Coordinates of C-alpha atoms in Angstrom, one line a residue:
Chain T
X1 CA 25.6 27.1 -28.7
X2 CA 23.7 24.1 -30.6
X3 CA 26.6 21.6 -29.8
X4 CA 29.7 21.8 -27.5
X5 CA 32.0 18.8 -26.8
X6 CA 35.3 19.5 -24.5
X7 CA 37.9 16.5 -24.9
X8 CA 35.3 13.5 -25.5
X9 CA 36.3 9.9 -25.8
X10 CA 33.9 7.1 -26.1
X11 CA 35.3 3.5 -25.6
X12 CA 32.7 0.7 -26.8
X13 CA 33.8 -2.6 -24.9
X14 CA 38.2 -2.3 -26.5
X15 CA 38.3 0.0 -29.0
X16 CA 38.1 3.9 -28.7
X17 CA 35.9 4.6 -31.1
X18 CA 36.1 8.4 -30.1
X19 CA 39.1 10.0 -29.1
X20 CA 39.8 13.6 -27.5
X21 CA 36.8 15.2 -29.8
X22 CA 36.4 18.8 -29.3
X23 CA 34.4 21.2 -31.1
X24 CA 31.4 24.4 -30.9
X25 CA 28.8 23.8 -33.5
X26 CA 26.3 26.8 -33.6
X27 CA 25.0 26.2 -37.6
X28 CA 21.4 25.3 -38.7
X29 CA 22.5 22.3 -40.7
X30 CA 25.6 20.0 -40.3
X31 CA 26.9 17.4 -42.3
X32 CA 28.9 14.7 -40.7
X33 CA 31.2 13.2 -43.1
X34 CA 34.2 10.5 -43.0
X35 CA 35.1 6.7 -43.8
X36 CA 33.1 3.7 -42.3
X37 CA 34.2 3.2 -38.8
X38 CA 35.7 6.7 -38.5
X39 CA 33.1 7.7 -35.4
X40 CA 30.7 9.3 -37.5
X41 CA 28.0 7.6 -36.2
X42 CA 29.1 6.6 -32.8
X43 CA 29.3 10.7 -32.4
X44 CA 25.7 11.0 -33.6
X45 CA 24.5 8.5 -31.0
X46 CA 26.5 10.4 -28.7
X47 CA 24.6 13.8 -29.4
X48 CA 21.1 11.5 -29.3
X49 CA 22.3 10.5 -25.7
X50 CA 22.2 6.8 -27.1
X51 CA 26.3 6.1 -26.4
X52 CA 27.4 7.5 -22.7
X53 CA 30.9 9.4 -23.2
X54 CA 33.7 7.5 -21.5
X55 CA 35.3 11.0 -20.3
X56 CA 35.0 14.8 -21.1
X57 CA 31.9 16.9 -21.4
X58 CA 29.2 17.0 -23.9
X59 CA 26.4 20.0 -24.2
X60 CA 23.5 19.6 -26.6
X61 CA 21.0 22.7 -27.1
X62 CA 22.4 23.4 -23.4
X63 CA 21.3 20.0 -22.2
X64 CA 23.5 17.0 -21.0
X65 CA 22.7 13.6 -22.7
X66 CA 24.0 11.9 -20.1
X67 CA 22.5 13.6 -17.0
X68 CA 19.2 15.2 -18.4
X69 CA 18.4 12.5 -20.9
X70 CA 14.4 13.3 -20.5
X71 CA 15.4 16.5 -21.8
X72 CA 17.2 15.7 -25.0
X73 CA 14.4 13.2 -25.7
X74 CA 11.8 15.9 -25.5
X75 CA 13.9 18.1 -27.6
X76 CA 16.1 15.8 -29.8
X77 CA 15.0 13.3 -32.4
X78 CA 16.8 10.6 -34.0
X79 CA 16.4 8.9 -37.3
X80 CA 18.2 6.0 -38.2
X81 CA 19.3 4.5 -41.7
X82 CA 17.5 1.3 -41.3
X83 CA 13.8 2.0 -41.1
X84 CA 12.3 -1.6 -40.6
X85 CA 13.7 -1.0 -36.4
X86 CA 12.2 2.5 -36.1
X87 CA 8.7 1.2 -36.6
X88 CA 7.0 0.4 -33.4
X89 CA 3.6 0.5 -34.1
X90 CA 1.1 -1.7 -36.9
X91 CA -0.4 0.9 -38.7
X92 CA 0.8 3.9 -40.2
X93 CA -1.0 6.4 -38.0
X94 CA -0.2 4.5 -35.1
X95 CA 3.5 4.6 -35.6
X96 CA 3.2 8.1 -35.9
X97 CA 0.8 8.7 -32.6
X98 CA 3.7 6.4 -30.6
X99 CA 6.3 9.5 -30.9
X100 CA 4.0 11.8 -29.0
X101 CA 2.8 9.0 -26.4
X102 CA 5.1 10.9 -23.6
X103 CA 4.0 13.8 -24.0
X104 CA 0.3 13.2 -22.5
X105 CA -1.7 15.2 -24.7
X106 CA -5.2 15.2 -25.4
X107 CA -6.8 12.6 -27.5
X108 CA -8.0 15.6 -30.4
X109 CA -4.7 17.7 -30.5
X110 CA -2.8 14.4 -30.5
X111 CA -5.1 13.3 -34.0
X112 CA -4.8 16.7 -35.1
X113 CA -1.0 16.5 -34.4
X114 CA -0.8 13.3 -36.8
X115 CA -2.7 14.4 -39.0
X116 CA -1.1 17.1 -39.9
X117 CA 2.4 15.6 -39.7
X118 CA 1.0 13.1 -42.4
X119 CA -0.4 15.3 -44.6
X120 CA 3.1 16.7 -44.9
X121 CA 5.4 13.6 -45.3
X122 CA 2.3 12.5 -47.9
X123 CA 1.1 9.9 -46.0
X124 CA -2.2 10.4 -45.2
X125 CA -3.4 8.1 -47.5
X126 CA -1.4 5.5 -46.3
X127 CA -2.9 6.2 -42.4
X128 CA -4.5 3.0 -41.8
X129 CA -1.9 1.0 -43.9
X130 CA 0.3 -2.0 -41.7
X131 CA 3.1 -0.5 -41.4
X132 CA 5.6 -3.3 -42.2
X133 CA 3.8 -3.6 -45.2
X134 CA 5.5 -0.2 -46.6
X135 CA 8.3 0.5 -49.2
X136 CA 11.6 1.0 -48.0
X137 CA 11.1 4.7 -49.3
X138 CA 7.8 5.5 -47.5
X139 CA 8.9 3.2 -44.6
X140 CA 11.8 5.9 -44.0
X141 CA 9.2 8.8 -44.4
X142 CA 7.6 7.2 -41.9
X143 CA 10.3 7.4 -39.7
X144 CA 11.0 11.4 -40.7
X145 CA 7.3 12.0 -39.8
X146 CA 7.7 10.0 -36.3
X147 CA 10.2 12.1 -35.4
X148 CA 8.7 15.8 -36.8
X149 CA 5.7 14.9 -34.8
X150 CA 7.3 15.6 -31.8
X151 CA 8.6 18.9 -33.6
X152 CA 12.1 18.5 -32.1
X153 CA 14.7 21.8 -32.1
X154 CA 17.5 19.7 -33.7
X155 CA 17.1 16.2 -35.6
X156 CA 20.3 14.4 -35.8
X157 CA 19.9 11.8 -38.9
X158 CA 22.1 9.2 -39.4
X159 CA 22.8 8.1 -42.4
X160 CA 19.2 8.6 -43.9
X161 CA 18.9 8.2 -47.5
X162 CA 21.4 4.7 -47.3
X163 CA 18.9 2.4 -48.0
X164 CA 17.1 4.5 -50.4
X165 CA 16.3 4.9 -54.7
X166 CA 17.3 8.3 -55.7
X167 CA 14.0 9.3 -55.7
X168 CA 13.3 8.7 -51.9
X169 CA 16.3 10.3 -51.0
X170 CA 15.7 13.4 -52.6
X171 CA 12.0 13.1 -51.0
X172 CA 13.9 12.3 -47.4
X173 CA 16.5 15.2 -47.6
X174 CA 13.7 18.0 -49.0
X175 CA 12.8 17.1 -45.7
X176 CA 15.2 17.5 -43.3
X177 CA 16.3 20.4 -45.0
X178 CA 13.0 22.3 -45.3
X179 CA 12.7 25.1 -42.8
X180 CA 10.6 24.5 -39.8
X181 CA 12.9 25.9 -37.2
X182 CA 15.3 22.7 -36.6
X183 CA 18.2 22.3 -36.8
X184 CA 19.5 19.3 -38.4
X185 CA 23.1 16.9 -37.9
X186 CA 23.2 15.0 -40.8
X187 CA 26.1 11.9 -40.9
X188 CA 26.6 10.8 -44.4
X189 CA 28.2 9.3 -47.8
X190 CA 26.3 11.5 -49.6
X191 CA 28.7 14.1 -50.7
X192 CA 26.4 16.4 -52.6
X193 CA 23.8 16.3 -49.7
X194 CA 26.6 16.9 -47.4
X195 CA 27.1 20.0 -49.6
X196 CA 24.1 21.6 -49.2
X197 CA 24.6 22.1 -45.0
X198 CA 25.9 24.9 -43.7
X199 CA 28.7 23.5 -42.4
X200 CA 30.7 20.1 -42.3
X201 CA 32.9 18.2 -39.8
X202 CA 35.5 15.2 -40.8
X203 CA 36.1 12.2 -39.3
X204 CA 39.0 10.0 -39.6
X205 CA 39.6 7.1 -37.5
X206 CA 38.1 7.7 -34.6
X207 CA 39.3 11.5 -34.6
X208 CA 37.6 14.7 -35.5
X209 CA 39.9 15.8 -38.1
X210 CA 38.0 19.4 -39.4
X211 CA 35.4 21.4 -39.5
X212 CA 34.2 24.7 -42.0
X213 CA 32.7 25.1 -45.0
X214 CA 31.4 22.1 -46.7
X215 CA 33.3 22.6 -49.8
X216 CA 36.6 23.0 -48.0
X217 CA 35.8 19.6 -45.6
X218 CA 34.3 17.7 -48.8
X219 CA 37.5 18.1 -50.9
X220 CA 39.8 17.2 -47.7
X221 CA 37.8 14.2 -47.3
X222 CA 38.7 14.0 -51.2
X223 CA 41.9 14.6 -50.7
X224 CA 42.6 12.0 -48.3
X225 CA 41.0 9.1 -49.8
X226 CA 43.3 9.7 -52.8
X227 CA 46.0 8.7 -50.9
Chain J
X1 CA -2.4 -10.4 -36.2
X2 CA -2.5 -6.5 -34.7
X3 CA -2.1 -5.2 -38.2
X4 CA -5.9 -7.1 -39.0
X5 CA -7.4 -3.9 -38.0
X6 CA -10.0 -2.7 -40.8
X7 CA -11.8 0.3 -39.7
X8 CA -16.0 0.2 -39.4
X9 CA -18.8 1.8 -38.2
X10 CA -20.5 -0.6 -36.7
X11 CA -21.9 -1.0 -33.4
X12 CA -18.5 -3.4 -32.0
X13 CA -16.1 -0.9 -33.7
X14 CA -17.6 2.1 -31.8
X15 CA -17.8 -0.1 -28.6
X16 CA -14.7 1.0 -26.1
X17 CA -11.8 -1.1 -26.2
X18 CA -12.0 -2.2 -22.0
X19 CA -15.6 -3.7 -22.5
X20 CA -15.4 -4.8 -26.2
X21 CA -11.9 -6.9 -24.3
X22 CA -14.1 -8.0 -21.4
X23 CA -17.4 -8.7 -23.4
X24 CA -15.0 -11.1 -25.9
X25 CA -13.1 -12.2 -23.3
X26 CA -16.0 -14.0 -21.3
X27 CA -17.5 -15.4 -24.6
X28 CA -13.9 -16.8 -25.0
X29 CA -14.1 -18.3 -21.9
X30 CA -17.6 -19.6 -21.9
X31 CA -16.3 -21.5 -25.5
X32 CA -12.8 -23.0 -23.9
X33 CA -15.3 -24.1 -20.3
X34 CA -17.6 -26.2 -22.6
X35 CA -17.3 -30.2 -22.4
X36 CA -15.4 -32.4 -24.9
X37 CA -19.3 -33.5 -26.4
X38 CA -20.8 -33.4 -29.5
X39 CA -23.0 -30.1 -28.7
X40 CA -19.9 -28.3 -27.6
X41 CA -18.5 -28.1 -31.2
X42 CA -22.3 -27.5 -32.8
X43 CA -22.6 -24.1 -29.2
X44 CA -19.1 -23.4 -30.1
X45 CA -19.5 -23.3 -34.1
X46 CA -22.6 -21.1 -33.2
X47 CA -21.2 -18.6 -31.6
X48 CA -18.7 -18.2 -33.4
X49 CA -21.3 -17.3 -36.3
X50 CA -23.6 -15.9 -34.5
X51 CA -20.5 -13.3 -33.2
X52 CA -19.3 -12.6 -36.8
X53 CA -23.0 -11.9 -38.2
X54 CA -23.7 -9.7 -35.4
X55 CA -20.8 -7.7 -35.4
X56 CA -21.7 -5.2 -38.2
X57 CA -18.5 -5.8 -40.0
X58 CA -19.9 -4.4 -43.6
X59 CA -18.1 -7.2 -45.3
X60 CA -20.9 -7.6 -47.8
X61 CA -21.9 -11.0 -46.4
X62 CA -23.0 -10.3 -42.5
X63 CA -19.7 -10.9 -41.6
X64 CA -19.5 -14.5 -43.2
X65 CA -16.2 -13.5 -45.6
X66 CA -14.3 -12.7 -42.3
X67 CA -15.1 -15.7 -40.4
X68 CA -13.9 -16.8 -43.8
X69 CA -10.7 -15.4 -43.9
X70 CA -9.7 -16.2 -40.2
X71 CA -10.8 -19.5 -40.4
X72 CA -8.2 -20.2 -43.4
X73 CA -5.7 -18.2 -41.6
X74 CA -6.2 -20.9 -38.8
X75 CA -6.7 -23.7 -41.1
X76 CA -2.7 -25.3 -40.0
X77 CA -3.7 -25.0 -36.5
X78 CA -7.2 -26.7 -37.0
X79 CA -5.5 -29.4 -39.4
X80 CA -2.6 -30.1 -36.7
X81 CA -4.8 -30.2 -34.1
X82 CA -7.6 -31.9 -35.3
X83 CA -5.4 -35.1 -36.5
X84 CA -3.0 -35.4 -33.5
X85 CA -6.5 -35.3 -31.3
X86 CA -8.3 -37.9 -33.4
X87 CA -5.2 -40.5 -33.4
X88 CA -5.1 -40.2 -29.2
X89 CA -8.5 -39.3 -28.3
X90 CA -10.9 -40.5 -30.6
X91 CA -13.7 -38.7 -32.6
X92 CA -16.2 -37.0 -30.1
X93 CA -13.0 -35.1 -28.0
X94 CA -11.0 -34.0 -31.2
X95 CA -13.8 -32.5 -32.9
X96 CA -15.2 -30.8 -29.8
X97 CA -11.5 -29.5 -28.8
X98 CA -10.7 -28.5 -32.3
X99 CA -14.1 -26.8 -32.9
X100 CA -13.8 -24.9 -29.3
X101 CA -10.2 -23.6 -29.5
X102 CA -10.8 -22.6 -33.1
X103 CA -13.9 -20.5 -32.1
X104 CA -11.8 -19.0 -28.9
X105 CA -9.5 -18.1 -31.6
X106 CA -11.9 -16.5 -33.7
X107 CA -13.6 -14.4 -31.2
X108 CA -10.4 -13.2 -29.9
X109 CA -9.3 -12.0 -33.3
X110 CA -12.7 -10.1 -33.6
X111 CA -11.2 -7.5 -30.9
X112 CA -7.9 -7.2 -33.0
X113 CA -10.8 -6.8 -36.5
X114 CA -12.2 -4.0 -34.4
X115 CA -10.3 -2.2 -32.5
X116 CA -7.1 0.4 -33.5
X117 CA -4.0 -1.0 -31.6
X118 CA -3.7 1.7 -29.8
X119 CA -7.1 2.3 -28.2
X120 CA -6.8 -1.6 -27.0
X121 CA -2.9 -0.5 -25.7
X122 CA -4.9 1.9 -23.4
X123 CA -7.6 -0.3 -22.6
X124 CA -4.7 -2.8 -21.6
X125 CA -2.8 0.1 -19.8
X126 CA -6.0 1.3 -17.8
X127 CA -6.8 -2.7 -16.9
X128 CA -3.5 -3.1 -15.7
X129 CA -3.4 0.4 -13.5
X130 CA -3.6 -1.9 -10.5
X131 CA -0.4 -2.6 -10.9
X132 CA 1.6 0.3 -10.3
X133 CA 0.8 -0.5 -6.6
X134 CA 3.3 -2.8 -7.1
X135 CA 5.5 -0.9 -9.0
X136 CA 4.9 -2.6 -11.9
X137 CA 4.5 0.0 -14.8
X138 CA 1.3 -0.8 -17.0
X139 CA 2.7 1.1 -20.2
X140 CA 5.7 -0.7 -20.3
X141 CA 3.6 -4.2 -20.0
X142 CA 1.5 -2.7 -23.1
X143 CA 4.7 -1.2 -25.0
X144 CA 6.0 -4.8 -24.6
X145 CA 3.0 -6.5 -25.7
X146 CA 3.1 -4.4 -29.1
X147 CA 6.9 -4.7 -29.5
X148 CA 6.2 -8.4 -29.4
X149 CA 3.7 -8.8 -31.9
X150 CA 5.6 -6.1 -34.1
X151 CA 8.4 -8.0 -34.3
X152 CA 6.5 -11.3 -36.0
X153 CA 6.8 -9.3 -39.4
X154 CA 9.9 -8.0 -38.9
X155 CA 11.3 -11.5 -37.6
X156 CA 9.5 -14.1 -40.8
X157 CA 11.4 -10.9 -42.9
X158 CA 14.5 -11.7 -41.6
X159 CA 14.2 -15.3 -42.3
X160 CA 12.9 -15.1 -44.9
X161 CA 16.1 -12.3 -46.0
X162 CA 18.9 -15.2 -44.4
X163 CA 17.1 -18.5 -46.6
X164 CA 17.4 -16.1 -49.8
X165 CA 21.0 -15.5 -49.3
X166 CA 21.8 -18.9 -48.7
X167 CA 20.3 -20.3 -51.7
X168 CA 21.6 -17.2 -53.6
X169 CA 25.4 -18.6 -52.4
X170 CA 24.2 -22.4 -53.3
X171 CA 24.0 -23.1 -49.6
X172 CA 21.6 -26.3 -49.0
X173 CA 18.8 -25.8 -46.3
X174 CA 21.1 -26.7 -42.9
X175 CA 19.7 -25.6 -39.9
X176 CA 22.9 -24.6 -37.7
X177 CA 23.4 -22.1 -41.5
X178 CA 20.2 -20.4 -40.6
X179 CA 20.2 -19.8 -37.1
X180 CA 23.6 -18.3 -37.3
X181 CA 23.1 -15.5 -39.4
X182 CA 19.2 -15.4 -38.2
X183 CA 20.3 -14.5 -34.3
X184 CA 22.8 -12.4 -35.2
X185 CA 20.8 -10.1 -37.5
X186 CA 17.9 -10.5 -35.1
X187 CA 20.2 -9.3 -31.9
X188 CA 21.0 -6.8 -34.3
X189 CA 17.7 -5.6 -35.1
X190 CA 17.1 -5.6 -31.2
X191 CA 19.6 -3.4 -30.8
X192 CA 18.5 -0.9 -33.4
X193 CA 14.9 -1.1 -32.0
X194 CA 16.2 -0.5 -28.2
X195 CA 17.5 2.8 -30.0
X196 CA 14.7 4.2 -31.8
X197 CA 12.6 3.5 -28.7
X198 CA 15.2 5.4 -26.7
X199 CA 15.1 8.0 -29.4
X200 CA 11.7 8.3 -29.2
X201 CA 10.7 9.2 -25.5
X202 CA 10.5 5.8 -24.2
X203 CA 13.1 5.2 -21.4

C-alpha cells in the first residue's frame, strides 16, 4: 500500500486543519484537489513528514514519517510551489549535487548522477549558471531535477505549476508524469492536470471528502463550488 | 559573492580548495598585519596585482579585467571608508587602511573566482573535522555558511518585491511600511527553506 492513513488529525497551533482523515491509496498518480485552506497541503506535508500528526496513524510506502523520518527522506521527495526557497545552492549544478549530499557517494557517480538528471530536465547548459539568476520556469525545473536526482519511489508535489506560464507548466507536469517508476501525489488547482492522474481525493474544509476516479471527484468538486 | 564562480583552467583553479583557502588566507593576513604607512598601501596594491596577474584567470588581460570588476564592486566600501578615515585620521592612515582592507578583500574573493562552492563547502567541512570532538557537526557549520550567503539574493529580491508594491499602491518610502511586510515574507521564506532542506535529506 503506497499510502495508508487511519483517523488522522493534525492541529497547527488552534485550528484543526485535518480532521479524522482516513484513506488506502495504492495508484501510480494522485491528484489532490479542494478549496484553499481545505488541508490539501497541510496533508501533503504530512505524507513528506514535514507536519507531525496530532493523533492516528500514518503509513507511507510502509514507512512512518514521524518515526522513521530518515527513511521517507531517502525515499520521498518534495517539491514545493515556490521555487526561489527550494534552491540552496549558487549554481545550477550545485543545487542539484546538494540533493544527493546524504547519500555519501563517490565524487564520479555523484557528477555522473547530475549530469544525467540535467541533461533530462534540459538544463545542462544552464550547469554553471547562479542559480537565483533563473526564470521562474527553469527555477521550478530546477527544483524537479533536485528532487529526481535522488530518484525517489513517490514525489509528492505541491502545487507545482502555480507560479508558472503555460508553457512551463506543461514542461513541469510532462515531468512528474513521465514514467520512471515513481509514483507521484500531486495537490492542485489545475483541474485538467488533476485529470490526467489515476486517481483523485477531495478536500473540503479540513475533511477528506472523496476519493475515485478523477472525473467523478473533479465534477463533485464542481458540483460543490456551485453552490 | 559565492555565485562569482567562473570556471578556468588555470593553475589556481586546479589547486585543491583546503590549500588554495590557506595559501589566500595567509596572503590576507600578511596584507591586514602591515602598518598604517605609505609602503603598506604601494605592498598591499602589489599584491593584489601581482595575485590577479598570476592567477591564470584567461580574462584576456592577465587578470587585470577581474581586479577590474571587483574593485568597482568594492568601490562603496573603498569610497566610505576612505572619506570617514581621512576626516579622523589624516592622509598617511586612510590611504594605507583603505588600500589594505580593499586588497584583503580582493584576494579573498579570488578563492570564491576559483573555486566551485562546493569543493570549498568540503574544504570548510574537512578543516572543521576537529570539531566533531566536540560534538559540533562540520556539515551543518558549512550548510549554514551557504544558506547564509544564499539568502543575500533571495533577501535584496524580497526588498526589492515589498518597495515595488508600495509604490505600486502610492505608498511613500516609510521605513516601519517596509520592514513590516519585509520580515514577514522573509520569516516566511525561512519557513519554506526549513522545508525543502527537510525535504531534501538534511535533518
Amino acid at each position: 500500500m503506497t499510502i495508508h492513513l487511519e483517523s488522522v488529525n493534525v492541529r497547527l497551533g488552534d485550528v484543526d486543519v485535518l480532521r479524522e482523515v482516513s484513506m488506502e491509496l495504492d495508484v501510480r498518480t494522485v491528484a489532490v484537489i479542494g478549496e484553499n485552506g481545505s488541508g490539501k497541503s497541510t496533508f501533503a506535508r504530512l505524507l513528506g513528514g514535514l507536519v507531525k500528526r496530532t493523533s492516528g496513524s500514518v503509513s507511507v510506502l510502509g514507512v512512518d514519517p514521524d518515526r522513521q523520518a530518515a527513511e521517507l527522506r531517502r525515499r520521498v521527495a518534495v517539491v514545493f510551489s515556490n521555487p526561489d526557497a527550494q534552491i540552496i545552492m549558487p549554481t545550477v549544478a550545485e543545487d542539484v549535487a546538494f540533493s544527493l549530499r546524504s547519500e555519501k557517494l563517490a565524487r564520479a557517480e555523484r557528477d555522473d548522477r547530475v549530469e544525467a538528471a540535467l541533461a533530462r530536465f534540459g538544463l545542462s547548459e544552464l550547469a554553471t549558471r547562479s542559480s537565483h539568476d533563473l526564470s521562474g520556469g527553469q527555477k521550478q525545473l530546477l527544483a524537479l531535477c533536485g528532487a529526481f536526482v535522488r530518484r525517489p519511489e513517490l514525489v509528492i508535489a505541491d502545487e507545482p505549476t502555480a507560479y508558472l506560464d503555460a508553457r512551463n507548466a506543461r514542461r513541469v507536469a510532462d515531468h512528474l508524469f513521465e514514467e520512471t517508476g515513481h509514483r507521484l501525489v500531486l495537490v492542485t488547482h489545475d483541474l485538467a492536470l488533476a485529470a490526467r492522474c489515476d486517481a483523485a481525493v477531495l478536500f473540503a474544509a479540513g475533511r477528506f471528502t472523496s476519493v475515485g476516479d478523477p472525473a467523478s471527484v473533479i465534477a463533485e468538486y464542481e458540483a460543490l463550488l456551485r453552490c | 559573492m559565492l555565485t562569482l564562480y567562473r570556471p578556468g583552467t588555470g593553475w589556481l583553479h586546479r589547486m585543491p580548495a583546503g590549500p588554495k583557502t590557506v595559501m589566500l588566507l595567509a596572503l590576507t593576513l600578511g596584507v591586514f598585519l602591515l602598518p598604517p604607512v605609505w609602503w603598506s598601501a604601494g605592498v598591499a596594491a602589489a599584491a593584489s596585482v601581482v595575485a590577479y596577474a598570476a592567477a591564470q584567470l584567461h580574462d584576456g588581460a592577465l587578470g587585470m579585467r577581474d581586479l577590474g570588476r571587483q574593485l568597482f564592486a568594492l568601490r562603496w566600501i573603498l569610497l566610505v571608508m576612505l572619506v570617514s578615515q581621512l576626516l579622523f585620521l589624516g592622509p598617511e592612515p586612510a590611504v594605507a587602511n583603505a588600500t589594505r582592507v580593499t586588497s584583503g578583500l580582493l584576494l579573498a574573493a579570488l578563492l570564491t573566482l576559483t573555486t566551485p562552492t562546493t569543493a570549498l563547502l568540503e574544504a570548510v567541512e574537512r578543516g572543521l573535522g576537529p570539531l566533531r570532538y566536540v560534538r559540533i557537526d562540520p556539515q551543518r557549520i558549512a550548510l549554514l555558511l551557504t544558506i547564509t550567503l544564499g539568502t543575500v539574493p533571495v533577501l535584496a529580491r524580497i526588498a526589492t518585491d515589498v518597495r515595488a508594491a508600495q509604490k505600486a499602491r502610492g505608498a511613500r518610502a516609510n521605513l516601519r511600511t517596509f520592514v513590516v511586510p519585509f520580515l514577514v515574507i522573509s520569516l516566511k521564506h525561512a519557513d519554506e527553506l526549513g522545508e525543502a532542506l527537510a525535504s531534501r535529506g538534511v535533518r
